[in-house]
Short mmCIF file of N, CA, C and O in Angstrom, two decimals:
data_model
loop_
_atom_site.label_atom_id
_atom_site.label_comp_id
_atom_site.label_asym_id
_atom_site.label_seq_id
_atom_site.Cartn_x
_atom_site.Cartn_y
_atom_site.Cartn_z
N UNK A 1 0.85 -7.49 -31.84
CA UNK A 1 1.55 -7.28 -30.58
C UNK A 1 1.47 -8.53 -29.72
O UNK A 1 0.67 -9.45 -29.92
N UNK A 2 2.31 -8.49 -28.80
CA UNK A 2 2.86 -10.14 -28.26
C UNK A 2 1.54 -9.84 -27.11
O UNK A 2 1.32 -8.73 -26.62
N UNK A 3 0.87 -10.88 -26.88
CA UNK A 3 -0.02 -10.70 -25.16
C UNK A 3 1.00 -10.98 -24.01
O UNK A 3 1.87 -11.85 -23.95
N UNK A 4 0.73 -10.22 -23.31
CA UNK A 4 1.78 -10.64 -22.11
C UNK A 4 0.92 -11.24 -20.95
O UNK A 4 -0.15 -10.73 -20.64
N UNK A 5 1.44 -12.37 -20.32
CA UNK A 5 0.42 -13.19 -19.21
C UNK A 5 0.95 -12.19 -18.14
O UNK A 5 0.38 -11.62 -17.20
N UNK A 6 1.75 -12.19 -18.43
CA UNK A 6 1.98 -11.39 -17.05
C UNK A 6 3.01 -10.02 -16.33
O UNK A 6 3.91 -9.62 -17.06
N UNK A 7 2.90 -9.55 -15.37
CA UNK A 7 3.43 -8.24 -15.25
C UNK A 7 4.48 -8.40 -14.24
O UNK A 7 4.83 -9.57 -14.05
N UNK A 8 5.12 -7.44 -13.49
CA UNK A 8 6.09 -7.28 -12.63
C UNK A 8 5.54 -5.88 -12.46
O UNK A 8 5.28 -4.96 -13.24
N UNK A 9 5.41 -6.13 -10.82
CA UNK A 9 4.65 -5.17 -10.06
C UNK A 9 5.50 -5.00 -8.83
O UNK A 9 6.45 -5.75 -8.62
N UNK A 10 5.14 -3.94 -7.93
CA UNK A 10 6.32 -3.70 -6.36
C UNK A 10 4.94 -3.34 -6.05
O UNK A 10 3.97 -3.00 -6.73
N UNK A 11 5.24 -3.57 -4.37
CA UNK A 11 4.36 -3.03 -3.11
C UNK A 11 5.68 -2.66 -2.52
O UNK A 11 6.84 -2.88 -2.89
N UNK A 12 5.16 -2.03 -1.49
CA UNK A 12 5.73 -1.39 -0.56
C UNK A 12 5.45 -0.84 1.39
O UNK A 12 4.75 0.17 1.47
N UNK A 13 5.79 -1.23 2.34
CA UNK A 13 5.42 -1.64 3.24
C UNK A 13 6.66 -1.06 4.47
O UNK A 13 7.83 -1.42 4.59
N UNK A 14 5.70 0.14 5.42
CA UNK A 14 6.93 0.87 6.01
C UNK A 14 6.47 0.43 7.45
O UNK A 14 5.36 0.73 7.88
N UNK A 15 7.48 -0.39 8.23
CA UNK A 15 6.92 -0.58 9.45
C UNK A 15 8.35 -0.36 10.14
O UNK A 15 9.48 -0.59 9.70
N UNK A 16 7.86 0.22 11.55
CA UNK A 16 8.54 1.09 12.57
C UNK A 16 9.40 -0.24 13.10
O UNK A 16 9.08 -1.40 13.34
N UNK A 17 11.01 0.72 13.18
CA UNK A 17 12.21 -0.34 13.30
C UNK A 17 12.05 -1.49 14.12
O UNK A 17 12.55 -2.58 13.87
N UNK A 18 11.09 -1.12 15.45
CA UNK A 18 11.08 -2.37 16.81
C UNK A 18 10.25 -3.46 15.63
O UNK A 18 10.74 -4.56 15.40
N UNK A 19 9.52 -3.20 15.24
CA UNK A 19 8.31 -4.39 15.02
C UNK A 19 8.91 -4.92 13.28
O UNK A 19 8.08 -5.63 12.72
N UNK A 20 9.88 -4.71 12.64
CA UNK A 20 10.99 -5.01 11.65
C UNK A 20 10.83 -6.62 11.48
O UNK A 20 10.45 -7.24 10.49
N UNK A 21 11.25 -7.11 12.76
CA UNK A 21 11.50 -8.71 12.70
C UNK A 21 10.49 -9.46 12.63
O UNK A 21 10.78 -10.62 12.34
N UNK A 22 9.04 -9.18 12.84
CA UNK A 22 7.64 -9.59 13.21
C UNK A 22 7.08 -9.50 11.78
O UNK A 22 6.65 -10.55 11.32
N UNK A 23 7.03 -8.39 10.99
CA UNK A 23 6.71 -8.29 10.01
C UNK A 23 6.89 -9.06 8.97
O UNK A 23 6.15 -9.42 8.05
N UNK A 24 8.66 -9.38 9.42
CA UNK A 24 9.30 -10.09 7.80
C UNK A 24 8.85 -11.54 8.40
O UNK A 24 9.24 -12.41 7.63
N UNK A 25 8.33 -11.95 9.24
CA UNK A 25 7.83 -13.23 9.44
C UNK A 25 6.72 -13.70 9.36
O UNK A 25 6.37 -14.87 9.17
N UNK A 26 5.88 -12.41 9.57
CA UNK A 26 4.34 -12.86 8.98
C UNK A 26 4.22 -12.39 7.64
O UNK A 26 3.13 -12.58 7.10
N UNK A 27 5.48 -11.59 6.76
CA UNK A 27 5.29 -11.20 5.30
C UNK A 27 5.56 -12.54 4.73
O UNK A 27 4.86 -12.93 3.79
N UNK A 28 6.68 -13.43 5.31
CA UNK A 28 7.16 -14.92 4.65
C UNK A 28 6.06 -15.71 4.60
O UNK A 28 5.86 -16.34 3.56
N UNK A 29 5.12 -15.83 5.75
CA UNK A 29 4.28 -16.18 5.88
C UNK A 29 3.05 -16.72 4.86
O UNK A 29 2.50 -17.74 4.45
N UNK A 30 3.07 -15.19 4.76
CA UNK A 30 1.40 -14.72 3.72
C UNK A 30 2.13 -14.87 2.45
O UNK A 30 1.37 -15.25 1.55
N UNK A 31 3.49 -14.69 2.04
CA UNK A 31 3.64 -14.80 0.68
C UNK A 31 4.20 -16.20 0.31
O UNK A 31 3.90 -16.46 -0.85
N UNK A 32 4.74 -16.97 0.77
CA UNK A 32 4.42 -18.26 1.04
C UNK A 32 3.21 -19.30 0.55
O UNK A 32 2.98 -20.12 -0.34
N UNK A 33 2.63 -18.75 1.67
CA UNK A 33 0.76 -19.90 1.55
C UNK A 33 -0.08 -18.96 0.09
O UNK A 33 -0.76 -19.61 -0.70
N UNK A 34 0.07 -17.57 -0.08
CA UNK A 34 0.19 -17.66 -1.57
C UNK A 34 0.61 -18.06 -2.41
O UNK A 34 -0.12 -18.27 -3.38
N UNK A 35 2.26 -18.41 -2.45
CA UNK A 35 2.46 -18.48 -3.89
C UNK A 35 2.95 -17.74 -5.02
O UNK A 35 3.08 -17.85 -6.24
N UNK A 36 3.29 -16.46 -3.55
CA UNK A 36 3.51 -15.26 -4.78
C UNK A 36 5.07 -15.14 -5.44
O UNK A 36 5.97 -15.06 -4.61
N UNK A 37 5.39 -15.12 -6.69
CA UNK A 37 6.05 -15.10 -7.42
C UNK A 37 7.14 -13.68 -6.91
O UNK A 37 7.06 -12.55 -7.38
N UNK A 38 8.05 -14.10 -5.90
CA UNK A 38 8.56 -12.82 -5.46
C UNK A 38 10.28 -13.01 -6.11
O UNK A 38 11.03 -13.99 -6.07
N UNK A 39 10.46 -11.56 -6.69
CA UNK A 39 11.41 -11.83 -7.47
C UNK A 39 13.04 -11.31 -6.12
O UNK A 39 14.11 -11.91 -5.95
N UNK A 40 12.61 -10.27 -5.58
CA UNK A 40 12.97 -9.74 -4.69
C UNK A 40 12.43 -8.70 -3.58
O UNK A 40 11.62 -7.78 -3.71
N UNK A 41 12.92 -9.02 -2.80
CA UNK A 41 12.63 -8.04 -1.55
C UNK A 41 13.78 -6.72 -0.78
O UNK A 41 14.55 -6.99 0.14
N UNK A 42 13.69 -5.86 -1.16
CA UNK A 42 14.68 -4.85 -0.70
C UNK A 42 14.21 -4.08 0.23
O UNK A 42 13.07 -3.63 0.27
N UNK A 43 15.36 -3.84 1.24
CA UNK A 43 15.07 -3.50 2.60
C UNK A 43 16.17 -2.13 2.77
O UNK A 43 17.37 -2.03 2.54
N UNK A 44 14.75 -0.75 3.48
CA UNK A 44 15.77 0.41 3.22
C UNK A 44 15.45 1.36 4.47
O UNK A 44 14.31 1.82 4.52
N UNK A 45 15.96 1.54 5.05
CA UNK A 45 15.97 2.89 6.35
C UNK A 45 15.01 4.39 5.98
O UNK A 45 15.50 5.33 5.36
N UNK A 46 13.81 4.35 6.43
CA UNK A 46 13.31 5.78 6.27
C UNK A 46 13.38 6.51 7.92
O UNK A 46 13.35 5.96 9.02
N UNK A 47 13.49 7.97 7.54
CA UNK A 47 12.97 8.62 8.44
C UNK A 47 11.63 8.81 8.85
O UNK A 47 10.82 8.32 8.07
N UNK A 48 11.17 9.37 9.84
CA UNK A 48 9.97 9.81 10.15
C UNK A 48 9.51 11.18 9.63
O UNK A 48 10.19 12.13 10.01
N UNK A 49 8.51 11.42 8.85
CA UNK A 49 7.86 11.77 8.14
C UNK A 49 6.63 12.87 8.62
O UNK A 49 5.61 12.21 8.44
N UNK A 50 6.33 13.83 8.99
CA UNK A 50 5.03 14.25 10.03
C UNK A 50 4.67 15.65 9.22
O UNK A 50 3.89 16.49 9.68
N UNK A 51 5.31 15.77 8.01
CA UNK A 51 5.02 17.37 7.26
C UNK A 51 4.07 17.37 6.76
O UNK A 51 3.24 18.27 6.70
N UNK A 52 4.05 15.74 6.04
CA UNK A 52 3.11 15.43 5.21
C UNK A 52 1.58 15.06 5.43
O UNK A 52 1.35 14.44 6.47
N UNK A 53 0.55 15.35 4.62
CA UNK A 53 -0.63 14.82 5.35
C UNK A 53 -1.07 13.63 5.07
O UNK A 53 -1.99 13.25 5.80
N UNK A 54 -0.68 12.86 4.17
CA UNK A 54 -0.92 11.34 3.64
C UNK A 54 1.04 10.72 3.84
O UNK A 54 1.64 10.28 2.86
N UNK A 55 1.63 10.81 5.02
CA UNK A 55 2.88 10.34 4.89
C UNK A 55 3.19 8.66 5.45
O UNK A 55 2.62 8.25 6.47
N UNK A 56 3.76 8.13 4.97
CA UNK A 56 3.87 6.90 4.89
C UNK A 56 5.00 6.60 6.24
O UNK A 56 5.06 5.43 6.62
N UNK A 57 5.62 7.34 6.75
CA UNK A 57 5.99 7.02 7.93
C UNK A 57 6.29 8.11 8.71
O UNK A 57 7.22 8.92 8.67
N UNK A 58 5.39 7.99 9.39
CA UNK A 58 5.51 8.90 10.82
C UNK A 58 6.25 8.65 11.95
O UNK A 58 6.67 9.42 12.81
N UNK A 59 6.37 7.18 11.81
CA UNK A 59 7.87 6.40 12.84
C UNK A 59 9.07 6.58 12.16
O UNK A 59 9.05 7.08 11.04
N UNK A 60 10.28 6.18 12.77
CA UNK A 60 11.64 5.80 11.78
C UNK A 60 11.16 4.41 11.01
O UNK A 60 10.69 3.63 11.84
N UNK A 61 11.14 4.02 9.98
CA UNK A 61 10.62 2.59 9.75
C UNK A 61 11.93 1.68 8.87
O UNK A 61 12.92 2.11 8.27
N UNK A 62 11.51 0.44 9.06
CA UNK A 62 12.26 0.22 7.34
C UNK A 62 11.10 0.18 6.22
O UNK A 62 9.95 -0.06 6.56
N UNK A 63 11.39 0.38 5.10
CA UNK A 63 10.79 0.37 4.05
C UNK A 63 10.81 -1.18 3.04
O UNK A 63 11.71 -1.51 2.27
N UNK A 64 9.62 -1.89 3.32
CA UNK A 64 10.32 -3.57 2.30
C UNK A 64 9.54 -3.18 1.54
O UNK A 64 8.36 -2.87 1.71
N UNK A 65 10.48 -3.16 0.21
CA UNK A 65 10.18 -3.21 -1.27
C UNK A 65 10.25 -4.68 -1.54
O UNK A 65 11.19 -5.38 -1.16
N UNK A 66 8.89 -5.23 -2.40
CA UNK A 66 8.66 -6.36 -2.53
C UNK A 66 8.28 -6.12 -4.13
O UNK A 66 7.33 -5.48 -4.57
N UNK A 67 9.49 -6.97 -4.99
CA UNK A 67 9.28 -6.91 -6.66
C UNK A 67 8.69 -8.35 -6.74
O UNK A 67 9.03 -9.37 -6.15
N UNK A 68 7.98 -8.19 -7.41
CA UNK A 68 7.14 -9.82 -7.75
C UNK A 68 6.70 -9.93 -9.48
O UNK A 68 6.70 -8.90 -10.16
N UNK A 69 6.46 -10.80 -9.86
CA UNK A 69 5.72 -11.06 -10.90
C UNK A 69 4.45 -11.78 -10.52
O UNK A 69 4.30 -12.78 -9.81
N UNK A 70 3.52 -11.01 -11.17
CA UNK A 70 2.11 -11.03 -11.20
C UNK A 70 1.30 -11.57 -12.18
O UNK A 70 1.14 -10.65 -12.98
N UNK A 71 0.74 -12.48 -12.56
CA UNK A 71 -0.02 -13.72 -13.58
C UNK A 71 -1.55 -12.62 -13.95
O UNK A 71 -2.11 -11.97 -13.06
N UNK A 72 -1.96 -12.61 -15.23
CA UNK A 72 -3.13 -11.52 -15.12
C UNK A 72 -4.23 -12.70 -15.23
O UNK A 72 -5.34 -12.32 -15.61
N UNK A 73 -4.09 -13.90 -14.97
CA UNK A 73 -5.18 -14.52 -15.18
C UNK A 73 -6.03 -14.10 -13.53
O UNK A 73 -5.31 -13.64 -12.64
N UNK A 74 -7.15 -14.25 -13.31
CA UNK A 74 -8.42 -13.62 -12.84
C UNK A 74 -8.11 -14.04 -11.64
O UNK A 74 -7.94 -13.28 -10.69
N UNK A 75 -7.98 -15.60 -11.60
CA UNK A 75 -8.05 -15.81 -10.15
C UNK A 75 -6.84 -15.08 -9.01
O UNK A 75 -6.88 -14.57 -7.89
N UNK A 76 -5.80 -15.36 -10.04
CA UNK A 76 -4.50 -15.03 -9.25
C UNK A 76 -4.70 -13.71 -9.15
O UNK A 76 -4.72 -13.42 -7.96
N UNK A 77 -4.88 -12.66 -9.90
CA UNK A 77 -5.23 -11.07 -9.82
C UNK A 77 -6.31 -11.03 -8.45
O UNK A 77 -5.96 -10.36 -7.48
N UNK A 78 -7.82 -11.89 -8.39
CA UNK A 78 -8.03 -11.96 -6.97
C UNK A 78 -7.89 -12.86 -6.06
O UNK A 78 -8.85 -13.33 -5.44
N UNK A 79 -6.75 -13.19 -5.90
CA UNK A 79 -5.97 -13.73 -4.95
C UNK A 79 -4.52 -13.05 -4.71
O UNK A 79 -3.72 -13.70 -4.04
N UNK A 80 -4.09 -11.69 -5.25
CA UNK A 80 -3.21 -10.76 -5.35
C UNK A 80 -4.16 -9.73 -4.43
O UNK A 80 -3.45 -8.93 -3.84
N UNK A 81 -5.30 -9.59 -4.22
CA UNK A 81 -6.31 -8.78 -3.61
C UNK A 81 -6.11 -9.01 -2.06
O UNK A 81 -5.87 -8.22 -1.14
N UNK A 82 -6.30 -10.44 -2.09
CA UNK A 82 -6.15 -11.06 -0.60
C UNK A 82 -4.42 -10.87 0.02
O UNK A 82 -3.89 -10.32 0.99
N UNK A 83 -3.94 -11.69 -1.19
CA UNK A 83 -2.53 -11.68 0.13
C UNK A 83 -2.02 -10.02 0.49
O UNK A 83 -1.57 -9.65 1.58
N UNK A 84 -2.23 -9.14 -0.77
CA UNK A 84 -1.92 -7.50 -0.35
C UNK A 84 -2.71 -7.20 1.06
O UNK A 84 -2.17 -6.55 1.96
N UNK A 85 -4.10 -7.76 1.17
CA UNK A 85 -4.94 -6.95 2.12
C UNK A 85 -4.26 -7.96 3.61
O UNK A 85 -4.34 -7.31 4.65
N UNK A 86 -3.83 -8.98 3.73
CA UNK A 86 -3.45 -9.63 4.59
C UNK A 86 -2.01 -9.15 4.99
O UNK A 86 -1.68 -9.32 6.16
N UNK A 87 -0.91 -8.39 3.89
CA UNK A 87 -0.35 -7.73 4.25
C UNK A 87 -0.26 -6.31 4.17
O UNK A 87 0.85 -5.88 3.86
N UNK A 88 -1.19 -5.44 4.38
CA UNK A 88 -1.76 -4.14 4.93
C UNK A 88 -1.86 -4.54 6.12
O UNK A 88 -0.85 -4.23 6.75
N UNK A 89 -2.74 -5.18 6.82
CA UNK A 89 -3.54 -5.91 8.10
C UNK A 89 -2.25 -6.17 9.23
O UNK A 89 -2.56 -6.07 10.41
N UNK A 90 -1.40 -6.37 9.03
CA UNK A 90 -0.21 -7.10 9.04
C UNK A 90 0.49 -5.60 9.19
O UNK A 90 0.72 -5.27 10.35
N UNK A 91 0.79 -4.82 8.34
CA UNK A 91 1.82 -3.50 8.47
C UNK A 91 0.66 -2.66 9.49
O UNK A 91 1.35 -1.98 10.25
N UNK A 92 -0.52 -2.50 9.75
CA UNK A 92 -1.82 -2.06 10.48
C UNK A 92 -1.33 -2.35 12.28
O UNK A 92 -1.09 -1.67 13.29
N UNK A 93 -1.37 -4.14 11.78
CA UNK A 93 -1.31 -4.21 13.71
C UNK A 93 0.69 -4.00 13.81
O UNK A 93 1.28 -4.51 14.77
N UNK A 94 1.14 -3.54 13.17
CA UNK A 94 2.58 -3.35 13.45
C UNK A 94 2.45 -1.35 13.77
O UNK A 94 3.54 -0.77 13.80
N UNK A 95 1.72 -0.85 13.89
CA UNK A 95 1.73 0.68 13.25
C UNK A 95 2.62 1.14 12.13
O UNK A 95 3.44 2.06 12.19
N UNK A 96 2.28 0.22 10.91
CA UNK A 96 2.63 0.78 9.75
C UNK A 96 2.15 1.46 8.97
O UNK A 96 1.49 2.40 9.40
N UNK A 97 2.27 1.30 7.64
CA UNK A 97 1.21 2.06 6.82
C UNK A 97 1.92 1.13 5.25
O UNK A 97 2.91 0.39 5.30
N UNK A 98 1.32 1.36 4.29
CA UNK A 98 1.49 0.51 3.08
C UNK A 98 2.31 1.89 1.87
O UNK A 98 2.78 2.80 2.55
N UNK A 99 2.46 2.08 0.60
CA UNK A 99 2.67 2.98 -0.20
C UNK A 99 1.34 3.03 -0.95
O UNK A 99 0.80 2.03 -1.41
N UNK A 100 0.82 4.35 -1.06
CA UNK A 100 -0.62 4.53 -2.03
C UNK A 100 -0.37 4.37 -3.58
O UNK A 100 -1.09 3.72 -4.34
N UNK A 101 1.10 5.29 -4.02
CA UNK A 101 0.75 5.02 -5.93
C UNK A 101 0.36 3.39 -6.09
O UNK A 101 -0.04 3.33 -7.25
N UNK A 102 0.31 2.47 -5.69
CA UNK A 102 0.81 1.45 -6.00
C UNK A 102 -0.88 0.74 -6.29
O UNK A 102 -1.89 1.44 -6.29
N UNK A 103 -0.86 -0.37 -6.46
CA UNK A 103 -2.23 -1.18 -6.51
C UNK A 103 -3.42 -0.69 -5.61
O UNK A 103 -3.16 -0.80 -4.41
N UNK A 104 -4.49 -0.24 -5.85
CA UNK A 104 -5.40 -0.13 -5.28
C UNK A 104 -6.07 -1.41 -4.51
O UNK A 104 -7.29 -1.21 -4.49
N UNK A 105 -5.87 -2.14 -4.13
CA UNK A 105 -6.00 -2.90 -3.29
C UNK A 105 -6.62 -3.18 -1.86
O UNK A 105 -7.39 -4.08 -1.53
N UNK A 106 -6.05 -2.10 -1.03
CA UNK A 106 -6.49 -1.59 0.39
C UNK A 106 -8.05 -1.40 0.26
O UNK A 106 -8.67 -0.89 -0.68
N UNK A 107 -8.56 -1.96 1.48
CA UNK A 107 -10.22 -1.25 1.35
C UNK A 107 -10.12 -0.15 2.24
O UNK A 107 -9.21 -0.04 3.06
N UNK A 108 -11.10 0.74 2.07
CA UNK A 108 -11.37 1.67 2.66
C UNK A 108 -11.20 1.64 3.85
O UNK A 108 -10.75 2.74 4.18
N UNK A 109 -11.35 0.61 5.22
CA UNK A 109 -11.04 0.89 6.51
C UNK A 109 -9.32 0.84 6.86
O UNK A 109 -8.69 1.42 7.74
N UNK A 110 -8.96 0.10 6.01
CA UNK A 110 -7.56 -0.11 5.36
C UNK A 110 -6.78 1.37 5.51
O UNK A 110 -6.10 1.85 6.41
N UNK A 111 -7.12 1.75 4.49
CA UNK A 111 -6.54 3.01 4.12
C UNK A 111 -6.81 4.01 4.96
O UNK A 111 -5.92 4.78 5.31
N UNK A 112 -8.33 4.16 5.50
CA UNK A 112 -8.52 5.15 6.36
C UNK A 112 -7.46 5.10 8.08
O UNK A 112 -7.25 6.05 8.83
N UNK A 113 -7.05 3.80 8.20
CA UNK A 113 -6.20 3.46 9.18
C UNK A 113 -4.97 3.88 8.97
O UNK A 113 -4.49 4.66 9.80
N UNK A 114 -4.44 3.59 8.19
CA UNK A 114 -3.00 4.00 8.08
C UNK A 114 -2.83 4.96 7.33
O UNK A 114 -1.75 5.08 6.75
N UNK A 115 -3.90 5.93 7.15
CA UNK A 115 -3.72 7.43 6.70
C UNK A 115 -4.88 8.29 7.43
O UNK A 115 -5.98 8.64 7.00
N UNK A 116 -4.28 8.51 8.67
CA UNK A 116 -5.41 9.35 9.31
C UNK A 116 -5.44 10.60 9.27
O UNK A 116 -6.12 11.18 10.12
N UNK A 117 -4.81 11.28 8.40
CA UNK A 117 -4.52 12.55 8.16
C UNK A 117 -5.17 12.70 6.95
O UNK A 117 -5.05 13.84 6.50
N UNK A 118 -6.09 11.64 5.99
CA UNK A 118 -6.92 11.80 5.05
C UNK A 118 -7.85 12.82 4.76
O UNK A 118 -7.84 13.32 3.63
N UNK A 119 -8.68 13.22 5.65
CA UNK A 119 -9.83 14.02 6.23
C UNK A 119 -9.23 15.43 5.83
O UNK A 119 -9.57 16.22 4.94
N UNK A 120 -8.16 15.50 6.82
CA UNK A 120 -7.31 17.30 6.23
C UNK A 120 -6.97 17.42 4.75
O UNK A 120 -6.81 18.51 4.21
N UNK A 121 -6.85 16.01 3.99
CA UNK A 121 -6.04 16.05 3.23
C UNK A 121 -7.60 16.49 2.14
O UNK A 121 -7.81 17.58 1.62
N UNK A 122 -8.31 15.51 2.07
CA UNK A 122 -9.61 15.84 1.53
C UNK A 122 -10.56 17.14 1.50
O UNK A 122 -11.38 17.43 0.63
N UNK A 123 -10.26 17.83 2.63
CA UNK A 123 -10.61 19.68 2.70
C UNK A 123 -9.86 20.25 2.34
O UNK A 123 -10.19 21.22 1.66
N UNK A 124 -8.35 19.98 2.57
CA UNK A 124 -7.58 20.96 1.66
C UNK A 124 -8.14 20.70 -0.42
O UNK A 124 -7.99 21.64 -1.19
N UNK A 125 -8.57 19.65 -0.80
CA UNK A 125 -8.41 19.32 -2.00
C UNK A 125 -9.77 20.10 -2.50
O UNK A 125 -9.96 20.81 -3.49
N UNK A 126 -10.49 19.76 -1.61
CA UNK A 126 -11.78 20.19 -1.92
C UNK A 126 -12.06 22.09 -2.31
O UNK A 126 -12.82 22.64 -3.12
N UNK A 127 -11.00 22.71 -1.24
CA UNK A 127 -10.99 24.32 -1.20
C UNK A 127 -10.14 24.28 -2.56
O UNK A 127 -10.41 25.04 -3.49
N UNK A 128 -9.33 23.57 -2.60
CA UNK A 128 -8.66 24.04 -3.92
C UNK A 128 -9.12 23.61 -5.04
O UNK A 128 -8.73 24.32 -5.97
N UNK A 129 -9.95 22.53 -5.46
CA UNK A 129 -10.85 22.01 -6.42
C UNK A 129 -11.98 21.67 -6.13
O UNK A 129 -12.21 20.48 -5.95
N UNK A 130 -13.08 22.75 -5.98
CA UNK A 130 -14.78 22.21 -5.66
C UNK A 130 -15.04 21.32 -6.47
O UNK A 130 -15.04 20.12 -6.17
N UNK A 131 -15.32 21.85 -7.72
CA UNK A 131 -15.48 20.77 -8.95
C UNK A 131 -14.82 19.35 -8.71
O UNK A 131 -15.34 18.35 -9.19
N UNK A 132 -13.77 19.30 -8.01
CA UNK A 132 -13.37 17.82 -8.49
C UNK A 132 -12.59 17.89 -10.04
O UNK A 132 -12.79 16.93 -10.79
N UNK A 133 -11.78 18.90 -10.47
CA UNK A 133 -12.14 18.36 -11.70
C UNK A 133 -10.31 17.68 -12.46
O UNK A 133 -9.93 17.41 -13.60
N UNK A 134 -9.69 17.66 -11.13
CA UNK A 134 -8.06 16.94 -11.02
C UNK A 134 -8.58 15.64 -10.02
O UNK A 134 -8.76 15.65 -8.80
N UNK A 135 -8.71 14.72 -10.81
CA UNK A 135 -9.18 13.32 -9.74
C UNK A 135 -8.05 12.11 -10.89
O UNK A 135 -7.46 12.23 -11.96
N UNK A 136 -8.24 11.06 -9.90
CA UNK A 136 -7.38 9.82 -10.52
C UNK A 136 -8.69 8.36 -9.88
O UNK A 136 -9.70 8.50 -9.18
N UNK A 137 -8.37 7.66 -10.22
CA UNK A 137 -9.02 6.16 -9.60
C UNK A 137 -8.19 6.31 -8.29
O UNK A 137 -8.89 5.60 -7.57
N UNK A 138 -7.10 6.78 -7.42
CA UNK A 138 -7.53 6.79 -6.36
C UNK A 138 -8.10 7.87 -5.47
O UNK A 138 -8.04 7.80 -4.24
N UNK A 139 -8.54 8.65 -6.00
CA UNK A 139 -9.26 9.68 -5.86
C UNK A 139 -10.77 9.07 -5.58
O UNK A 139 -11.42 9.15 -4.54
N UNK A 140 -11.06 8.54 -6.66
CA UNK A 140 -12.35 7.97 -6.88
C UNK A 140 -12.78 6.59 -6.24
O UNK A 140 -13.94 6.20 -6.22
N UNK A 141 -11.92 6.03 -5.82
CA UNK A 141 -12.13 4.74 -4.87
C UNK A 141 -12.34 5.14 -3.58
O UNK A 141 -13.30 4.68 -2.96
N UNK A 142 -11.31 6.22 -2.88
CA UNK A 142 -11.73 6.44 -1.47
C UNK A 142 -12.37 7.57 -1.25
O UNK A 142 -12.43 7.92 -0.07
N UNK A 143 -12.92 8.35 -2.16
CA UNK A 143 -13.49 9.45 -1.86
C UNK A 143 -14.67 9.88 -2.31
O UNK A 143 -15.51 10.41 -1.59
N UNK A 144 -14.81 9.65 -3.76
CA UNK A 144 -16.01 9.56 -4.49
C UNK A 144 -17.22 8.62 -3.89
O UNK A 144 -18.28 8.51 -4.49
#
């Protein structure tokens, strides 16, 4: 089988319509002085979101989908650590929030910020599975 150096990966990044123009300038920014291999960036209108208990926008936001190619050599994988967490930090002081399926990346104060509805979300899981015994790695990164 062929080794592949490298992957094609998306993040995703929902920040509330006023703060739109701020974002895509400190996203140029950080992906820039990285380096990151961005193949495209697509830009999409969400609604506000409040049913949900882990929902990714509770404002009207836009949604930037960012497709990149990703190098699996070590350094660049942690240096893919940094520029993601610099843009979390970044969708954070905008009142955004980031997409969870995606790279585990976010640290814990990270995530606990732009999902403050975690806590409900974690007692509901818990009454319905004591055991634990439906978990994933992100299950196990922010909760375990």
């Amino acid at each position: 089988l062929p080794q592949f150096v490298s992957t094609m990966l998306l993040q995703e990044y929902f920040i509330p319509i006023k703060y739109g123009t701020y974002f895509i300038r400190d996203m140029r920014r950080i992906l820039t002085m990285h380096t990151v291999n961005v193949l495209n960036i697509s830009i999409r209108h969400v609604k506000a979101n409040n049913d949900s208990l882990l929902s990714w926008s509770s404002h009207e936001c836009y949604a930037f989908v960012i497709y990149y190619e990703q190098s699996k050599n070590k350094t660049l994988l942690n240096d893919a650590y940094v520029w993601t967490q610099q843009l979390i930090d970044k969708a954070l002081q905008y009142h955004g929030t980031y997409y969870l399926p995606y790279q585990l990346y976010a640290t814990h104060k990270q995530f606990y910020a732009a999902y403050p509805r975690h806590k409900e979300f974690q007692e509901i899981k818990k009454k319905y599975d004591p055991n634990c015994r439906f978990q994933n790695y992100f299950w196990q990164k922010y909760w375990n």
